[in-house]
GROMACS .gro file of C-alpha atoms in nm:
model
  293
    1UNK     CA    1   6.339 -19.413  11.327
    2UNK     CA    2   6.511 -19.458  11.696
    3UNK     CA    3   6.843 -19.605  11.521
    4UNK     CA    4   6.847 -19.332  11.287
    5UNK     CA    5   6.830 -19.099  11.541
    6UNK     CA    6   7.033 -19.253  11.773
    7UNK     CA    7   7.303 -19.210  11.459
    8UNK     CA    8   7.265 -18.841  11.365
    9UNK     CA    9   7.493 -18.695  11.668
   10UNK     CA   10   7.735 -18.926  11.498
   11UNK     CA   11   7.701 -18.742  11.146
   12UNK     CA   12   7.698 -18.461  11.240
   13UNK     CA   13   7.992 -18.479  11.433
   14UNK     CA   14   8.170 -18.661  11.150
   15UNK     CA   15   8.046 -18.356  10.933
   16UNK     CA   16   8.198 -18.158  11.132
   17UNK     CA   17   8.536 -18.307  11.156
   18UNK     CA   18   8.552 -18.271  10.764
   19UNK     CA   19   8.449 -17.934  10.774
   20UNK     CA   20   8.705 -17.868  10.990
   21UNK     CA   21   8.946 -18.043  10.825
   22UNK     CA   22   8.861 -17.883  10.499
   23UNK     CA   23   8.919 -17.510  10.665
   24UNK     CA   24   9.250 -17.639  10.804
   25UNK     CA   25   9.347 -17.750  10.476
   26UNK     CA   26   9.259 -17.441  10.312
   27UNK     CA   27   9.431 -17.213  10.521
   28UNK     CA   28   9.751 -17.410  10.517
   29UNK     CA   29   9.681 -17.358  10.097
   30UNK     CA   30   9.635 -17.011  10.153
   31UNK     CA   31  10.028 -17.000  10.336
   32UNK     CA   32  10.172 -17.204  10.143
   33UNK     CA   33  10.088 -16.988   9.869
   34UNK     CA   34  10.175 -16.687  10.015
   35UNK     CA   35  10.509 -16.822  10.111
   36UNK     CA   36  10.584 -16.916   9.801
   37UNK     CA   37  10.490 -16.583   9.637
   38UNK     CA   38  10.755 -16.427   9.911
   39UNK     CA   39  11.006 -16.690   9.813
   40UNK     CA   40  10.991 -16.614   9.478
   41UNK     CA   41  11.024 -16.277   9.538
   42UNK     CA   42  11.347 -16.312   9.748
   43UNK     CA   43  11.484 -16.540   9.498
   44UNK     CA   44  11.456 -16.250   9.266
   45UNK     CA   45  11.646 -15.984   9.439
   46UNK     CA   46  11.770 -15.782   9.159
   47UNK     CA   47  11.432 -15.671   8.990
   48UNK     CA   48  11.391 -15.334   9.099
   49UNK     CA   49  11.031 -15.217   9.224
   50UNK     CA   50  11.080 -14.896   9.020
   51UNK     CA   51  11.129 -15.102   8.671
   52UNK     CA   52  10.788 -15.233   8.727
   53UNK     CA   53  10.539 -15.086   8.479
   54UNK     CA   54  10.255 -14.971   8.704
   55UNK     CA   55   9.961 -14.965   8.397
   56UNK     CA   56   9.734 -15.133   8.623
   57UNK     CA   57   9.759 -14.921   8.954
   58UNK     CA   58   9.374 -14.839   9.070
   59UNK     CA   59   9.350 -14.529   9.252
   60UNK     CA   60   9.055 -14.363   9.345
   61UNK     CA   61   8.950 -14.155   9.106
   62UNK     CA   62   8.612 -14.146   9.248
   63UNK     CA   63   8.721 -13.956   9.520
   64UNK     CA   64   8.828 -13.656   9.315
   65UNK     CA   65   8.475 -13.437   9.299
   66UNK     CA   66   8.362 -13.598   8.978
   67UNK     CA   67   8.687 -13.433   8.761
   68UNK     CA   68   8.865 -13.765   8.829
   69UNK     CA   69   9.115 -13.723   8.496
   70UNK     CA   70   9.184 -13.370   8.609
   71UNK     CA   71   9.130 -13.285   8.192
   72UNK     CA   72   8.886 -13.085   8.044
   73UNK     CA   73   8.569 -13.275   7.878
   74UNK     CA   74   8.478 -12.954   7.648
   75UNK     CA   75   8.899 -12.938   7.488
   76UNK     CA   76   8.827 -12.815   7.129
   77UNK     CA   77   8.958 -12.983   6.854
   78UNK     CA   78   9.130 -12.829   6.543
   79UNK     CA   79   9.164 -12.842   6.184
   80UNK     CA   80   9.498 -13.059   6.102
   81UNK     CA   81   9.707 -13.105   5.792
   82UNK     CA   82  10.088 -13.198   5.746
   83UNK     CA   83  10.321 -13.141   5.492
   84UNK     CA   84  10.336 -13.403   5.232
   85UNK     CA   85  10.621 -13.456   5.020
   86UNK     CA   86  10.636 -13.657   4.675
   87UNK     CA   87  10.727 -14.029   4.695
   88UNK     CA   88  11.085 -13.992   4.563
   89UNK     CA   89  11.096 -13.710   4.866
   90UNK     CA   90  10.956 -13.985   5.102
   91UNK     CA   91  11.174 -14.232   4.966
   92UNK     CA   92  11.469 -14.004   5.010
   93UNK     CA   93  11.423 -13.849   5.368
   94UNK     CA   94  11.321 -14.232   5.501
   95UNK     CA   95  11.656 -14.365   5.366
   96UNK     CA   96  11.837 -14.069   5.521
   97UNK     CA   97  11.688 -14.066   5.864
   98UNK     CA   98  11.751 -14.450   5.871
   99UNK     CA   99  12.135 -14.384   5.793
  100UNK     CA  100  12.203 -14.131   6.074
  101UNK     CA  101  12.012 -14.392   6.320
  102UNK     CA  102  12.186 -14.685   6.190
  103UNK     CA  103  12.509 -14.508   6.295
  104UNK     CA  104  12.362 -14.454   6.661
  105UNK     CA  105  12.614 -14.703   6.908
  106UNK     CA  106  12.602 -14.753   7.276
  107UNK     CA  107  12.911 -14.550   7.408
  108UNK     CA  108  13.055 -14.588   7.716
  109UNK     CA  109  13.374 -14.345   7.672
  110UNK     CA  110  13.191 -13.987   7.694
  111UNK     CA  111  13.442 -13.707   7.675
  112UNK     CA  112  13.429 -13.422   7.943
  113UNK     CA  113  13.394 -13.158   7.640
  114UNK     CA  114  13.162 -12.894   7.750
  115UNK     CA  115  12.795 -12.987   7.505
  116UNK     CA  116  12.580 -12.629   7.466
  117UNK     CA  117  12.289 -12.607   7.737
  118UNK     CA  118  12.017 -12.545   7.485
  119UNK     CA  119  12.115 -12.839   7.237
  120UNK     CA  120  12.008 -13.069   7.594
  121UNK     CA  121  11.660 -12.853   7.643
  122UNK     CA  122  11.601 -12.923   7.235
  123UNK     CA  123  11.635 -13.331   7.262
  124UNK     CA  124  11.439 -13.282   7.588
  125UNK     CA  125  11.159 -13.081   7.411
  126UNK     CA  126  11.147 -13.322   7.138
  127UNK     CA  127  11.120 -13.586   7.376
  128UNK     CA  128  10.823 -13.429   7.544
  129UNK     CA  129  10.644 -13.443   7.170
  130UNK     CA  130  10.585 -13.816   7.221
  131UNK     CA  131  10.233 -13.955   7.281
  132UNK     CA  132  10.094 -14.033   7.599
  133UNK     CA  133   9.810 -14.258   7.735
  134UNK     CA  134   9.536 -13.982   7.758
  135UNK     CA  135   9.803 -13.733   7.680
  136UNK     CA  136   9.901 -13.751   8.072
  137UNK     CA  137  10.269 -13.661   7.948
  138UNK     CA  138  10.357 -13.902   8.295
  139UNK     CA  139  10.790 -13.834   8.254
  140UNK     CA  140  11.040 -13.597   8.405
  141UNK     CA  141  11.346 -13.532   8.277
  142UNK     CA  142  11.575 -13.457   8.549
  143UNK     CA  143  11.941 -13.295   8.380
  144UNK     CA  144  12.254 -13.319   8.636
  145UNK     CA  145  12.509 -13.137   8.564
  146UNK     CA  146  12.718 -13.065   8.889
  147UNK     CA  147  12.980 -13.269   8.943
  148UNK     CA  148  12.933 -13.287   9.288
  149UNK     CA  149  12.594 -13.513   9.246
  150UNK     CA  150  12.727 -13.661   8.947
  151UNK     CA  151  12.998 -13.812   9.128
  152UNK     CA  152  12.736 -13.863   9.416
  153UNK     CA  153  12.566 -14.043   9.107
  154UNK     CA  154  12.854 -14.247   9.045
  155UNK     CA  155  12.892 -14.385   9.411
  156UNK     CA  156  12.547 -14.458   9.457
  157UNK     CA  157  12.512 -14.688   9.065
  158UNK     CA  158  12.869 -14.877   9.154
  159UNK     CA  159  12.819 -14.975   9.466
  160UNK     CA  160  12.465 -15.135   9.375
  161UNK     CA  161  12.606 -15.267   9.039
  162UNK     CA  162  12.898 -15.437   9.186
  163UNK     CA  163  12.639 -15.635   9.380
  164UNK     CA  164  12.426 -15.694   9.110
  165UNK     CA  165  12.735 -15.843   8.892
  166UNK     CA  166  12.842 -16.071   9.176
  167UNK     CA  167  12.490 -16.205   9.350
  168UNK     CA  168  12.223 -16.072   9.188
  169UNK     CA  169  12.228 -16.087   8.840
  170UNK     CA  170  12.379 -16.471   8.805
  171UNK     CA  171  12.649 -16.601   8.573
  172UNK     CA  172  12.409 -16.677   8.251
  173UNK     CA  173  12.387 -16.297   8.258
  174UNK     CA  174  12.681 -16.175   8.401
  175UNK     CA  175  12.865 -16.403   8.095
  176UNK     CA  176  12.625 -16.259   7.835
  177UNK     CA  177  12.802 -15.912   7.932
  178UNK     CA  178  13.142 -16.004   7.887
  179UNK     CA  179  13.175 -15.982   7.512
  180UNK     CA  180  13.105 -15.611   7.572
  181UNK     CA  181  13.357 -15.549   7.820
  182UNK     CA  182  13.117 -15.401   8.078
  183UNK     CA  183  13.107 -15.410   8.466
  184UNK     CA  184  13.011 -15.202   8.744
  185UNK     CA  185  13.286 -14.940   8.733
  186UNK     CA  186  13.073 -14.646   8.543
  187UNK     CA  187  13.326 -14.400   8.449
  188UNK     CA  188  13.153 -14.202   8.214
  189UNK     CA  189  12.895 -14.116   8.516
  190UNK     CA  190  13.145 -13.857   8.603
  191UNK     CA  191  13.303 -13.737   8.227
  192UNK     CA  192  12.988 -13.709   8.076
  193UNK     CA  193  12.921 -13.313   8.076
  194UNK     CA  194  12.539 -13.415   8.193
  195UNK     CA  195  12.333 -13.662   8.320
  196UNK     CA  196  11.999 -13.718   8.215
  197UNK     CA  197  11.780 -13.934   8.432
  198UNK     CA  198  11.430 -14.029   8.364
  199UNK     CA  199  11.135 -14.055   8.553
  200UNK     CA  200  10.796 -14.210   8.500
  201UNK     CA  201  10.543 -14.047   8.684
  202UNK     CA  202  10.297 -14.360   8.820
  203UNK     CA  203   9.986 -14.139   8.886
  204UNK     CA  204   9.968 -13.741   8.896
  205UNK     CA  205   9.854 -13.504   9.107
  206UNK     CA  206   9.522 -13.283   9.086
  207UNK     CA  207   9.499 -12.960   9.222
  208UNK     CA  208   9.274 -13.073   9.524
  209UNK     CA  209   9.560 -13.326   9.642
  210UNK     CA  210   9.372 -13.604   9.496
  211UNK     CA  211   9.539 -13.896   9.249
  212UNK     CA  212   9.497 -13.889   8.885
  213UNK     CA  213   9.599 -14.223   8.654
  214UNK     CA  214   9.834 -14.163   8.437
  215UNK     CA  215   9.738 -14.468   8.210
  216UNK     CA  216  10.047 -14.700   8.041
  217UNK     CA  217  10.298 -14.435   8.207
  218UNK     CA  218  10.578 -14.664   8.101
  219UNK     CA  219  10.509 -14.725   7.778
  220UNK     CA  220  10.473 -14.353   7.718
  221UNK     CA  221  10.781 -14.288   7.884
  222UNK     CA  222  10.958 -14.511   7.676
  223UNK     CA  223  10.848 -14.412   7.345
  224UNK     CA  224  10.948 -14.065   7.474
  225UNK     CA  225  11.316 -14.204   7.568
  226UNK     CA  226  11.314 -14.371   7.194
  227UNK     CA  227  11.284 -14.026   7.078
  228UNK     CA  228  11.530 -13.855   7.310
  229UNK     CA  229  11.780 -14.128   7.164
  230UNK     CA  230  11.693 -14.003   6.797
  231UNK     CA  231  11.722 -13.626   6.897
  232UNK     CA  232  12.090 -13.700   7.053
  233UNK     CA  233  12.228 -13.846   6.748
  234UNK     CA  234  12.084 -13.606   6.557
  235UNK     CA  235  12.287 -13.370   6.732
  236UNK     CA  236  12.633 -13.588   6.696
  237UNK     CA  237  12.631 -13.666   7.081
  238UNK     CA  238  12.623 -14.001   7.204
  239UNK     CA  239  12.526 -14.230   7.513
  240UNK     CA  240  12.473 -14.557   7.646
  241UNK     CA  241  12.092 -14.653   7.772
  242UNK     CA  242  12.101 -14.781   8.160
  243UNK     CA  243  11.914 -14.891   8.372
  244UNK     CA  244  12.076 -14.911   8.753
  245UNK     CA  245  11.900 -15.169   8.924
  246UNK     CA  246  11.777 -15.109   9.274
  247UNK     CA  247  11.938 -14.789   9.275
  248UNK     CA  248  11.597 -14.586   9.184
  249UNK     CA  249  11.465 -14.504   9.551
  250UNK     CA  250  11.825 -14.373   9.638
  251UNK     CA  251  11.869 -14.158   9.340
  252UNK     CA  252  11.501 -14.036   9.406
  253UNK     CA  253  11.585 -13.903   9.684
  254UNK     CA  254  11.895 -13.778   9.615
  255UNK     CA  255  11.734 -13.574   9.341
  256UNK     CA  256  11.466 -13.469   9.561
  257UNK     CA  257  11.166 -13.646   9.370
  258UNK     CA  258  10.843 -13.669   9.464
  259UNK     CA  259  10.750 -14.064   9.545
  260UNK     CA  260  10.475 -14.065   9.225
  261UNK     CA  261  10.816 -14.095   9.075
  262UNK     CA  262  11.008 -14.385   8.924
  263UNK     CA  263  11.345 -14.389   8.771
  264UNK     CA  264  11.325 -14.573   8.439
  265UNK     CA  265  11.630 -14.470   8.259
  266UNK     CA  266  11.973 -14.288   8.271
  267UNK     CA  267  12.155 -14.155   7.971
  268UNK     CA  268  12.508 -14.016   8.032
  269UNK     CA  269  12.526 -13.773   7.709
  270UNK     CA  270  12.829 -13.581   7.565
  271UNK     CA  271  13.091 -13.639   7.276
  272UNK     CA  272  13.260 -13.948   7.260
  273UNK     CA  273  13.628 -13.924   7.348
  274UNK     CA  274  13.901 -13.980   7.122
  275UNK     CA  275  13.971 -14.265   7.209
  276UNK     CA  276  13.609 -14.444   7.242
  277UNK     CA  277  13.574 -14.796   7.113
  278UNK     CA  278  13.238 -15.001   7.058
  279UNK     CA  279  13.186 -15.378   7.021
  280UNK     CA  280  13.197 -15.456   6.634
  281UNK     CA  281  12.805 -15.556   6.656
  282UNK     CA  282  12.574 -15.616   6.323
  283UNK     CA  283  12.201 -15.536   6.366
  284UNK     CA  284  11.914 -15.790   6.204
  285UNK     CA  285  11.823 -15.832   5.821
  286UNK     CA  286  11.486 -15.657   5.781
  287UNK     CA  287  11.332 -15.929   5.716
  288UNK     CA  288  11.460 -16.074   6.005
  289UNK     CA  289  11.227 -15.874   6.247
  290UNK     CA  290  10.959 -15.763   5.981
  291UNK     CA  291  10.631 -15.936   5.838
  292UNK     CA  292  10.409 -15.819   5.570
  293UNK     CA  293  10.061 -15.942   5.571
   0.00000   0.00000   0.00000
């Protein structure tokens, strides 16, 4: 019993020591992680923050005096029917609407032809049919047409893009684009009669000031840009579907928008000029891209 005790200052200081030892190891774990997460991040430095689909942002809904969704529990519901056409109809209007998309191309020579104001607030109303997580309706549509921030527009897109072709975007990429003759010189940016740039909206705003989620906001946004694309060729206008990187918090503010708001996409829409050309491009076999189970 004496020898035993006489030992047990030793293990316990030798438990200590590996304690210690243990916490020193875990906190160097801990920094090491961390500065690997930042190194990856540098690494990285074209992905835009404002491309990043923000589905999972928590805010505290709690907070908001119990009407947290800022919608109305009692909303009545309605008797619904839609018109229904015979199968040689379907069969017909399917086929039709699937030729006038199939003709849709990306078109980067927009003539400066002046385009009717209401034929923009049409696609844009269509647009703003598409579904929505909790129909939050979480996009704005922002329409430039002065030429003053278009060009503004312009200055702000080429002087991040030439960046982004030279460091950030790397030569698998950068070689990927070649074959359709794009860069970072964005002419169309200022002979496109408008601009439309669109926002998603992260989380809303309730009257009280507090947050409300606007649930998958970019996956709602995007279905409503799908439709926006259909609506404009439709019409017989075209564009070309971009996506500036790191250029969102400076056109933001340049377009005076709130900081709930992202830029997702920019279409430059008008006529094509007469002398527009598009990469000779074939799309996939159905089959290619559907099953039937």
């Amino acid at each position: 019993m004496e020898r035993f005790s006489s030992l047990t200052p030793v293990f316990i200081a030798i438990i200590c020591v590996l304690i210690g030892i243990i916490l020193k190891s875990n906190r160097k774990s801990r920094k090491k992680g961390k500065s690997e997460t930042k190194n990856k991040s540098e690494s990285r430095p074209w992905v835009d923050d404002d491309l990043r689909d923000s589905t999972d942002l928590h805010v505290e809904e709690e907070d908001a005096d119990g009407d947290w969704q800022g919608l109305d529990e009692n909303i009545a519901h309605v008797s619904f029917s839609a018109e229904r056409y015979s199968e040689d109809e379907m069969i017909k209007r399917s086929k039709e609407f699937y030729e006038l998309l199939n003709k849709r191309r990306s078109v980067r020579f927009i003539s400066n032809e002046p385009v009717p104001r209401e034929v923009i607030n049409n696609v844009i109303k269509a647009a703003g049919t598409s579904p929505s997580g909790a129909h939050t309706e979480p996009w704005t549509f922002v329409v430039v047409q002065d030429p003053e921030v278009k060009h503004r527009i312009r200055e702000i897109i080429e002087e991040e893009e030439e960046i982004n072709y030279k460091k950030r975007m790397g030569d698998r990429w950068v070689n990927d684009l070649k074959r359709l003759r794009t860069n970072w010189i964005k002419v169309y940016l200022d002979t496109a009669p408008y601009l439309i740039l669109i926002f998603k909206q992260v989380y809303g705003m309730l009257p009280n000031g507090q947050k409300k989620t606007h649930y998958y906001n970019e996956i709602s946004v995007s279905i409503a840009c799908g439709l926006l694309l259909a609506a404009l060729q439709n019409v017989g206008l075209v564009t070309v579907t971009s996506t500036p990187l790191n250029c969102g918090p400076r056109l933001r503010v340049l377009l005076q928008r709130p900081t709930n708001e992202k830029l997702l996409l920019l279409l430059p829409v008008g006529y094509p000029s007469k002398d527009a050309t598009v990469p000779d491009l074939t799309r996939k076999p159905l089959d290619d891209f559907m099953m039937v189970i």
